[in-house]
Coordinates of C-alpha atoms and ligand atoms in Angstrom, one line a residue:
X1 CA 37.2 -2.1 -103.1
X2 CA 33.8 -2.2 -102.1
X3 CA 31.0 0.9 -102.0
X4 CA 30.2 0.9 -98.4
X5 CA 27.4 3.2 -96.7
X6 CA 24.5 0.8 -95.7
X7 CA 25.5 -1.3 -93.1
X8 CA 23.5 -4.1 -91.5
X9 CA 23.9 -4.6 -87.7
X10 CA 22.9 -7.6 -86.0
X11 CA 23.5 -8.2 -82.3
X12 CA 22.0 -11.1 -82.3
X13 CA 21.9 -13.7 -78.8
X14 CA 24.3 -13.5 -75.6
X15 CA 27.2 -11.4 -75.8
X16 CA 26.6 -10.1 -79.4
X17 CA 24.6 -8.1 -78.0
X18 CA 27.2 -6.3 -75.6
X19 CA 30.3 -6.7 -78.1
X20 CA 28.6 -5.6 -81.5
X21 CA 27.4 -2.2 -79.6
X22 CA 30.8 -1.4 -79.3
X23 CA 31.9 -2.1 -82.7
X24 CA 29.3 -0.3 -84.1
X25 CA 30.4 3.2 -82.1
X26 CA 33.9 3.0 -83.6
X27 CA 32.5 2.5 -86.7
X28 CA 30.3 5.7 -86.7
X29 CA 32.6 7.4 -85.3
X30 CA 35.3 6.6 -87.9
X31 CA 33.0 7.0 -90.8
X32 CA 30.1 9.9 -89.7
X33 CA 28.6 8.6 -93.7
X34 CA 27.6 5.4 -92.7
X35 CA 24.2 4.2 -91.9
X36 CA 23.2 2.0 -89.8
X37 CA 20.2 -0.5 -89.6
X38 CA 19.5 -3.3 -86.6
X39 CA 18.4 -6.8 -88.4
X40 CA 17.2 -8.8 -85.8
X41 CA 18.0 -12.6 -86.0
X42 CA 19.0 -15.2 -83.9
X43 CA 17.7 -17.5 -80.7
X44 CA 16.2 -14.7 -79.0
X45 CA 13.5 -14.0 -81.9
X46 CA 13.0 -17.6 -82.4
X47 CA 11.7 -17.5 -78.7
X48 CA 9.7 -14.8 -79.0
X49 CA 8.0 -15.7 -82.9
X50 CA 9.0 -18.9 -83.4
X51 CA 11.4 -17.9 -85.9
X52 CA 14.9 -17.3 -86.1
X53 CA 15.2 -15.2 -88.9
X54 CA 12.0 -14.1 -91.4
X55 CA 12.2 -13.1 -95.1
X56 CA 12.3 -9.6 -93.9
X57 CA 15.0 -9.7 -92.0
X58 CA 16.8 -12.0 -95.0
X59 CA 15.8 -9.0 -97.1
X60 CA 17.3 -6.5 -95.0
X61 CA 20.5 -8.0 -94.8
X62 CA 20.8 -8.1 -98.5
X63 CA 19.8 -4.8 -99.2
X64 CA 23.0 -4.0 -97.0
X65 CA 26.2 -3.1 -98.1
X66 CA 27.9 -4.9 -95.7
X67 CA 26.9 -6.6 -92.1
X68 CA 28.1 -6.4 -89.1
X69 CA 27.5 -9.3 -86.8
X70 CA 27.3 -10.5 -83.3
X71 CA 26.8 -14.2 -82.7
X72 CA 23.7 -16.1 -82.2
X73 CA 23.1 -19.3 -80.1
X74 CA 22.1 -22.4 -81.6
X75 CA 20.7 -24.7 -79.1
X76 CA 21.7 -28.1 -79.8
X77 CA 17.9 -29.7 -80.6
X78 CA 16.9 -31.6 -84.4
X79 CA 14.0 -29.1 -85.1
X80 CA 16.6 -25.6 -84.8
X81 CA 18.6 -24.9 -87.9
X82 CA 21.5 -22.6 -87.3
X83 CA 20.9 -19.4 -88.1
X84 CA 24.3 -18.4 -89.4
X85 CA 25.1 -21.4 -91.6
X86 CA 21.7 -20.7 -93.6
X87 CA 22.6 -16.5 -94.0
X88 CA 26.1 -17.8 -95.0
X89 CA 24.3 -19.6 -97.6
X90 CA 21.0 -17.6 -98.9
X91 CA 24.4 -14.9 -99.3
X92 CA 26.4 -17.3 -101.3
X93 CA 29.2 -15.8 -98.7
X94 CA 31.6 -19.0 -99.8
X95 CA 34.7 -17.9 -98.1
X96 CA 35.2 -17.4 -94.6
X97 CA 38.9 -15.4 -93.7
X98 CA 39.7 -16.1 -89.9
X99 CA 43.1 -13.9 -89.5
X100 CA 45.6 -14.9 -86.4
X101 CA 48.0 -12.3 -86.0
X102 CA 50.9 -12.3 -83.1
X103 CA 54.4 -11.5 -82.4
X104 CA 56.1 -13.0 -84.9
X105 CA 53.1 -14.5 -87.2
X106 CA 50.8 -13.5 -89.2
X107 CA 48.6 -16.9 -90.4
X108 CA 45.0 -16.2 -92.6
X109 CA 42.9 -19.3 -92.2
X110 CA 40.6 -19.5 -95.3
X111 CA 37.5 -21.9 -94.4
X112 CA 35.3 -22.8 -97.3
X113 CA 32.0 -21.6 -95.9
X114 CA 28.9 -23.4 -97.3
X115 CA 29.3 -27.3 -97.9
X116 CA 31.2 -29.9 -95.8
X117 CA 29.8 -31.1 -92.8
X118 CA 27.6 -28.3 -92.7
X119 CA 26.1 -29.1 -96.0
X120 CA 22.5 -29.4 -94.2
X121 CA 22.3 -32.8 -95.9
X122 CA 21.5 -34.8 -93.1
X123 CA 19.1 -37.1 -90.7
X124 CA 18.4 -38.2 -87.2
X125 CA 16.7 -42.1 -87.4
X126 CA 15.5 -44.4 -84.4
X127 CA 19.1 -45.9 -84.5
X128 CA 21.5 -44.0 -86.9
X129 CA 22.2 -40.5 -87.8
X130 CA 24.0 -39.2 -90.8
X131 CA 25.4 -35.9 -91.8
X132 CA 26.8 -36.3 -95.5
X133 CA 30.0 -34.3 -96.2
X134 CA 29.4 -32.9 -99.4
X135 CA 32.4 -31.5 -101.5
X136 CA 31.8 -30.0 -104.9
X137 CA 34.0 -29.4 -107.9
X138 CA 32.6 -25.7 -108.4
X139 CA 33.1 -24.4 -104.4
X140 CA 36.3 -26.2 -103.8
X141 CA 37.8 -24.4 -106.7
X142 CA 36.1 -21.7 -105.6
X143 CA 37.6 -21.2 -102.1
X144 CA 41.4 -22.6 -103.7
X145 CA 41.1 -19.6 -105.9
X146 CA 40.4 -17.2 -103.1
X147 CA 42.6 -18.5 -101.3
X148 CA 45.6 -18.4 -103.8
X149 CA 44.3 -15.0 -104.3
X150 CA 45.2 -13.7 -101.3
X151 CA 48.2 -15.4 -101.1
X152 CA 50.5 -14.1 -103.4
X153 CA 53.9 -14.2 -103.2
X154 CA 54.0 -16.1 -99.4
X155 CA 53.0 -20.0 -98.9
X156 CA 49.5 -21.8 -98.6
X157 CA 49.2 -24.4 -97.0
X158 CA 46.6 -26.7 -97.6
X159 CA 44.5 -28.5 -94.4
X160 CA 42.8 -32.1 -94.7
X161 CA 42.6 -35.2 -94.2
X162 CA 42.9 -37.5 -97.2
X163 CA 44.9 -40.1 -95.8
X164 CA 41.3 -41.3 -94.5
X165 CA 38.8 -39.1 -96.2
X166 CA 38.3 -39.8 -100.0
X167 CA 36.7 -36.4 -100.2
X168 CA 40.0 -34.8 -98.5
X169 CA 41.3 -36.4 -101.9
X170 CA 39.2 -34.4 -104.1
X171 CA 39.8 -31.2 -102.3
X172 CA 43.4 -31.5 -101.9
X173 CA 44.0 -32.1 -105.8
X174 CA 41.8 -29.2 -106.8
X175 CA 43.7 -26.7 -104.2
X176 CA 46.9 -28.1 -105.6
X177 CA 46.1 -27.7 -109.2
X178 CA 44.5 -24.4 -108.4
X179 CA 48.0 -23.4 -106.9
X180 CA 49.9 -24.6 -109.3
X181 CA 47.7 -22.9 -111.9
X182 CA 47.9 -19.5 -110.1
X183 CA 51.5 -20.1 -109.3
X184 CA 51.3 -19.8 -105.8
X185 CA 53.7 -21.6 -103.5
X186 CA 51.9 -24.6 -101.7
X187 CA 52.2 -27.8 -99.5
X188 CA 50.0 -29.7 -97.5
X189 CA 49.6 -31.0 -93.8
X190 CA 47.0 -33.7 -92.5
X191 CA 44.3 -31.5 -90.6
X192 CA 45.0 -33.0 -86.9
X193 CA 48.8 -32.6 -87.3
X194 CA 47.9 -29.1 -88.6
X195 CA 46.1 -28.0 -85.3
X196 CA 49.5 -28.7 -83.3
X197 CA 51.8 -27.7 -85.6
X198 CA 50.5 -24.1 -85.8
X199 CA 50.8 -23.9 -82.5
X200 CA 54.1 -24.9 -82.2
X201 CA 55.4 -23.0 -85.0
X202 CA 53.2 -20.3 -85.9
X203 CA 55.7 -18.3 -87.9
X204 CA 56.0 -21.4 -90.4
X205 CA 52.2 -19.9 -91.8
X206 CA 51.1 -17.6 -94.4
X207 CA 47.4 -18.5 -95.7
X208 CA 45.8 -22.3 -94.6
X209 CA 42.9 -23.2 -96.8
X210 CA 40.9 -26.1 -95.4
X211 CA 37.3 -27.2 -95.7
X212 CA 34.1 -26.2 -93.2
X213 CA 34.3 -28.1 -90.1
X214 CA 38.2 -28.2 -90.6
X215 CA 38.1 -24.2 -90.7
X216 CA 36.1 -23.9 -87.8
X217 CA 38.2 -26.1 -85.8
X218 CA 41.4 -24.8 -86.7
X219 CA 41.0 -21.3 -85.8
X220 CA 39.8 -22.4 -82.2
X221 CA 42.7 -23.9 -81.8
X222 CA 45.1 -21.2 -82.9
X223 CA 43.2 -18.8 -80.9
X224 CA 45.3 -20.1 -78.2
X225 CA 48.3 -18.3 -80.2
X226 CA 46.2 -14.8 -79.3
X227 CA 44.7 -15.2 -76.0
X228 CA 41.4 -17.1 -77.0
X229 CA 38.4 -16.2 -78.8
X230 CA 37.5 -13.1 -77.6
X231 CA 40.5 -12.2 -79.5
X232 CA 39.7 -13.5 -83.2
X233 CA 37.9 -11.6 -86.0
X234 CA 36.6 -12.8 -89.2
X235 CA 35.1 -12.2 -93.1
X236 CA 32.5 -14.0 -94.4
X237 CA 33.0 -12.7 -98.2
X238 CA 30.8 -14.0 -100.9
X239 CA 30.4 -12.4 -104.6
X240 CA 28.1 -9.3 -104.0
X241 CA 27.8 -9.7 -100.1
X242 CA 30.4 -9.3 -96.8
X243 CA 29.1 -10.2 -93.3
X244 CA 31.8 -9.5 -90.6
X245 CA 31.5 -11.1 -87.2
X246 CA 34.0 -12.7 -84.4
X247 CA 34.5 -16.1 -84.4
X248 CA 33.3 -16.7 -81.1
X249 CA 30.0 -17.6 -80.1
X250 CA 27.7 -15.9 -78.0
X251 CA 29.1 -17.5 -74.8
X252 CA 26.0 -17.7 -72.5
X253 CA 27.7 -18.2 -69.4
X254 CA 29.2 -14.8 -69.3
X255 CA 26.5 -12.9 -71.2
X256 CA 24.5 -10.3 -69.6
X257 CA 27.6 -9.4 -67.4
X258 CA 29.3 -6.8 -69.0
X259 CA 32.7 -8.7 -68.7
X260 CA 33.1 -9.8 -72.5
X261 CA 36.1 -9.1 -74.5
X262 CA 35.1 -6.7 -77.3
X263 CA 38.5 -7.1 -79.6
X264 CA 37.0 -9.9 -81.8
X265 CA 34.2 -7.8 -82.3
X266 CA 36.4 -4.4 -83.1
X267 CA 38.8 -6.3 -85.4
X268 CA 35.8 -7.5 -87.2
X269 CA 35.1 -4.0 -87.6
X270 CA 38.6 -3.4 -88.7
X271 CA 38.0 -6.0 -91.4
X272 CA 34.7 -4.3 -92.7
X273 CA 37.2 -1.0 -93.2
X274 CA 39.7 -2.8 -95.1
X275 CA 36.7 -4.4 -97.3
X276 CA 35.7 -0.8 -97.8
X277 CA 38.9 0.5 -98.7
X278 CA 39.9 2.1 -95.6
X279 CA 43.0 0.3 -94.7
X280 CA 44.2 3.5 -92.7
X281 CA 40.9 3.4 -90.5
X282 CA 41.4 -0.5 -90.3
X283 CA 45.1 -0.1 -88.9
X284 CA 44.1 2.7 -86.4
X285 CA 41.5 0.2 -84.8
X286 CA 44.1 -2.3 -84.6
X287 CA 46.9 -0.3 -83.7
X288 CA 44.3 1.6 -80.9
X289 CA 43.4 -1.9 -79.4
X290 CA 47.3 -2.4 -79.2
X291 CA 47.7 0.8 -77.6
X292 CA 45.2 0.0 -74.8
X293 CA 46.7 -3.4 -73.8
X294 CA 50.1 -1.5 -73.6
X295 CA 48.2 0.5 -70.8
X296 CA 47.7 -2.5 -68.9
X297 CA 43.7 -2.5 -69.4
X298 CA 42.1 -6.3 -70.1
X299 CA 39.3 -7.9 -70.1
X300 CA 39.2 -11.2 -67.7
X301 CA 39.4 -13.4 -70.1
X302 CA 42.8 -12.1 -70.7
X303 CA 43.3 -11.5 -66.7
X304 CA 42.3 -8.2 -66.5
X305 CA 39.8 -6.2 -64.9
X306 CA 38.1 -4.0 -67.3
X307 CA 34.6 -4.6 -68.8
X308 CA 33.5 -4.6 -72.0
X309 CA 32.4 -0.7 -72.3
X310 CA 35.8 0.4 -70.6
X311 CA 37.5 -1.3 -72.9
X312 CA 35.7 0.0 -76.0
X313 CA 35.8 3.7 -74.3
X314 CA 39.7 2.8 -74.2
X315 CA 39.6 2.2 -77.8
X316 CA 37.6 5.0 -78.6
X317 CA 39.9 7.2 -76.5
X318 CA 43.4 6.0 -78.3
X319 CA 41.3 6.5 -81.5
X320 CA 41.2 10.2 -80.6
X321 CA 37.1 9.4 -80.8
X322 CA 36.2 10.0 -77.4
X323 CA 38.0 12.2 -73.9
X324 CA 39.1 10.6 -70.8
X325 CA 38.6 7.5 -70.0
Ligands
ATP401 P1 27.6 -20.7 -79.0 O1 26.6 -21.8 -78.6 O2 26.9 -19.4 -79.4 O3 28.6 -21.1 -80.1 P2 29.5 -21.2 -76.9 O4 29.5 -20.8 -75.5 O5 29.3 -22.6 -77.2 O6 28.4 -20.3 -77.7 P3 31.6 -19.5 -77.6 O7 30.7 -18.4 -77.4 O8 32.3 -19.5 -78.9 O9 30.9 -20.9 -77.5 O10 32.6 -19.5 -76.4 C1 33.2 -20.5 -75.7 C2 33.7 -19.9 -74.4 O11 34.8 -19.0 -74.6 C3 32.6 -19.0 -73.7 O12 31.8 -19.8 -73.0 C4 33.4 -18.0 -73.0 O13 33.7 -18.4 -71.7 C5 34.6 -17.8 -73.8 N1 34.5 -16.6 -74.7 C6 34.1 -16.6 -76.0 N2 34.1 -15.3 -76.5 C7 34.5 -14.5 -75.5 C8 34.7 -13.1 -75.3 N3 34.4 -12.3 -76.4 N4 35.1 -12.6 -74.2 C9 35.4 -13.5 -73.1 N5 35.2 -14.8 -73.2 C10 34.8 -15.3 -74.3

């Protein structure tokens, strides 16, 4: 259990900045000890300085106990980095936990977090581009251990490709033999065949550890099994840092609108709880977002009609945080 008090907030572009807000209310109401600090980061300051993220803001972030995230947009140009793969990395945050919970399933996807495709090894030429897919020995056992970790007694599955991919070849014997090591039940699925497969059968899932832009991919897809992204939480969890965010993006063409689905955002605050030992706290936030789509209040992504601050007041209400609604 981790000592949590300073936390790290970071709204960052499009609808973080509407979602996070929300988060960040049930949070301080929950815990009345934790302290608060905005990090700015993201498109929005690269606009306005030129920069995305300076080594004050890196600093802040690490003098956190834990962050709480939005999303930030990363405009698809050769000069713009992405903000978020290079925090993932200056915090050595090497596992990133994507859980899918529904009716009948309950599937952790476990995404190693700072090689791959995103390795940042890569180049744009006159007529050729290349973006190496680094795998290394040290985070591939890395991320299998986690993975079996959290695993336990139930079945990991591992994601890839190495029919085609001779580096899908490396990471599948090292999760295997980490497995077997930790004896933790295992098998294996090609990556593609995964992505249908888990939407067919989702109750056939326990923990899926795959690689980067596998990860990513994945738990897109099986956001289908929830209602879609504004549904999905996740933990980016390295050795002495935690950054919590949803996995969706800060979807531009609803931002500014007030119609944005804040559950991704409170289940990432759910997960921050449970990282800080408060598994009662975490359930209440989860069983409180249950409670309000029992009443019949949505956002429209889910085809509803309720914004994104009825919704949280909703929450806040069930959570016995807040009066009428
Ligand atoms: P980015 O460039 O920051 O990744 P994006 O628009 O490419 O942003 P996402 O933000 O992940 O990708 O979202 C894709 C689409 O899913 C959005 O355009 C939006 O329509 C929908 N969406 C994502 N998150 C939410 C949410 N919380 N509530 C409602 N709709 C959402």
């Amino acid at each position: 259990m981790a000592k949590v008090r300073d936390i790290a907030v970071v709204c960052g572009d499009g609808i973080g900045q509407e979602v996070i807000p929300i988060a960040r209310e049930v949070l301080s109401c929950l815990h009345p000890e934790f302290e608060f600090f905005p990090v700015e980061v993201g498109y929005g300051r690269w606009k306005r300085t030129g920069e995305a993220m300076g080594a004050d803001e890196l600093a802040l972030l690490k003098s956190a106990d834990a962050i709480l995230f939005g999303a930030v947009t990363t405009p698809p140009s050769p000069d713009y980095q992405s903000v978020v793969v290079r925090i993932r990395k200056e915090l050595d945050l090497f596992a990133n936990v994507r859980p899918v919970k529904g009716d009948g399933f309950d599937i952790t996807v476990v995404r190693e977090n700072l090689e791959g495709l995103y390795s940042g090894i890569e180049e744009v030429g006159e007529n050729r581009a290349t973006t190496l897919r680094l795998l290394t020995r040290r985070e591939c056992e890395r991320i299998a251990r986690f993975a079996c970790s959290i695993t336990g007694p139930r079945t990991l599955t591992v994601g890839h490709k190495a029919n085609v991919l001779k580096s899908d070849v490396f990471f599948r014997e090292i999760c295997l033999h980490e497995a077997s090591v930790a004896g933790v039940k295992c098998n294996e699925r090609f990556i593609d065949a995964l992505c249908l497969d888990v939407l067919l059968h989702p109750a056939s899932y326990d923990v899926i550890v795959t690689t980067n832009m596998f990860g990513d991919i994945l738990s897109d897809v099986a956001a289908y099994l929830v209602g879609g992204l504004g549904m999905l939480p996740s933990a980016n969890i390295g050795e002495d840092y935690a950054l919590f965010e949803p996995v969706h993006g800060s979807a531009p063409d609803i931002a500014g609108q007030g119609v944005a689905n804040p559950v991704a955002a409170l289940r990432s605050a759910a997960l921050l709880l449970r990282y800080a030992g408060d598994i009662s706290g975490a359930d209440a936030v989860e069983h409180a977002i249950q409670q309000v789509f029992s009443g019949g209040i949505r956002t429209r992504d889910l085809g509803g009609s309720a914004g994104t601050k009825e919704f949280g007041d909703a929450v806040l209400y069930e959570l016995g945080l807040k009066g009428t609604t």
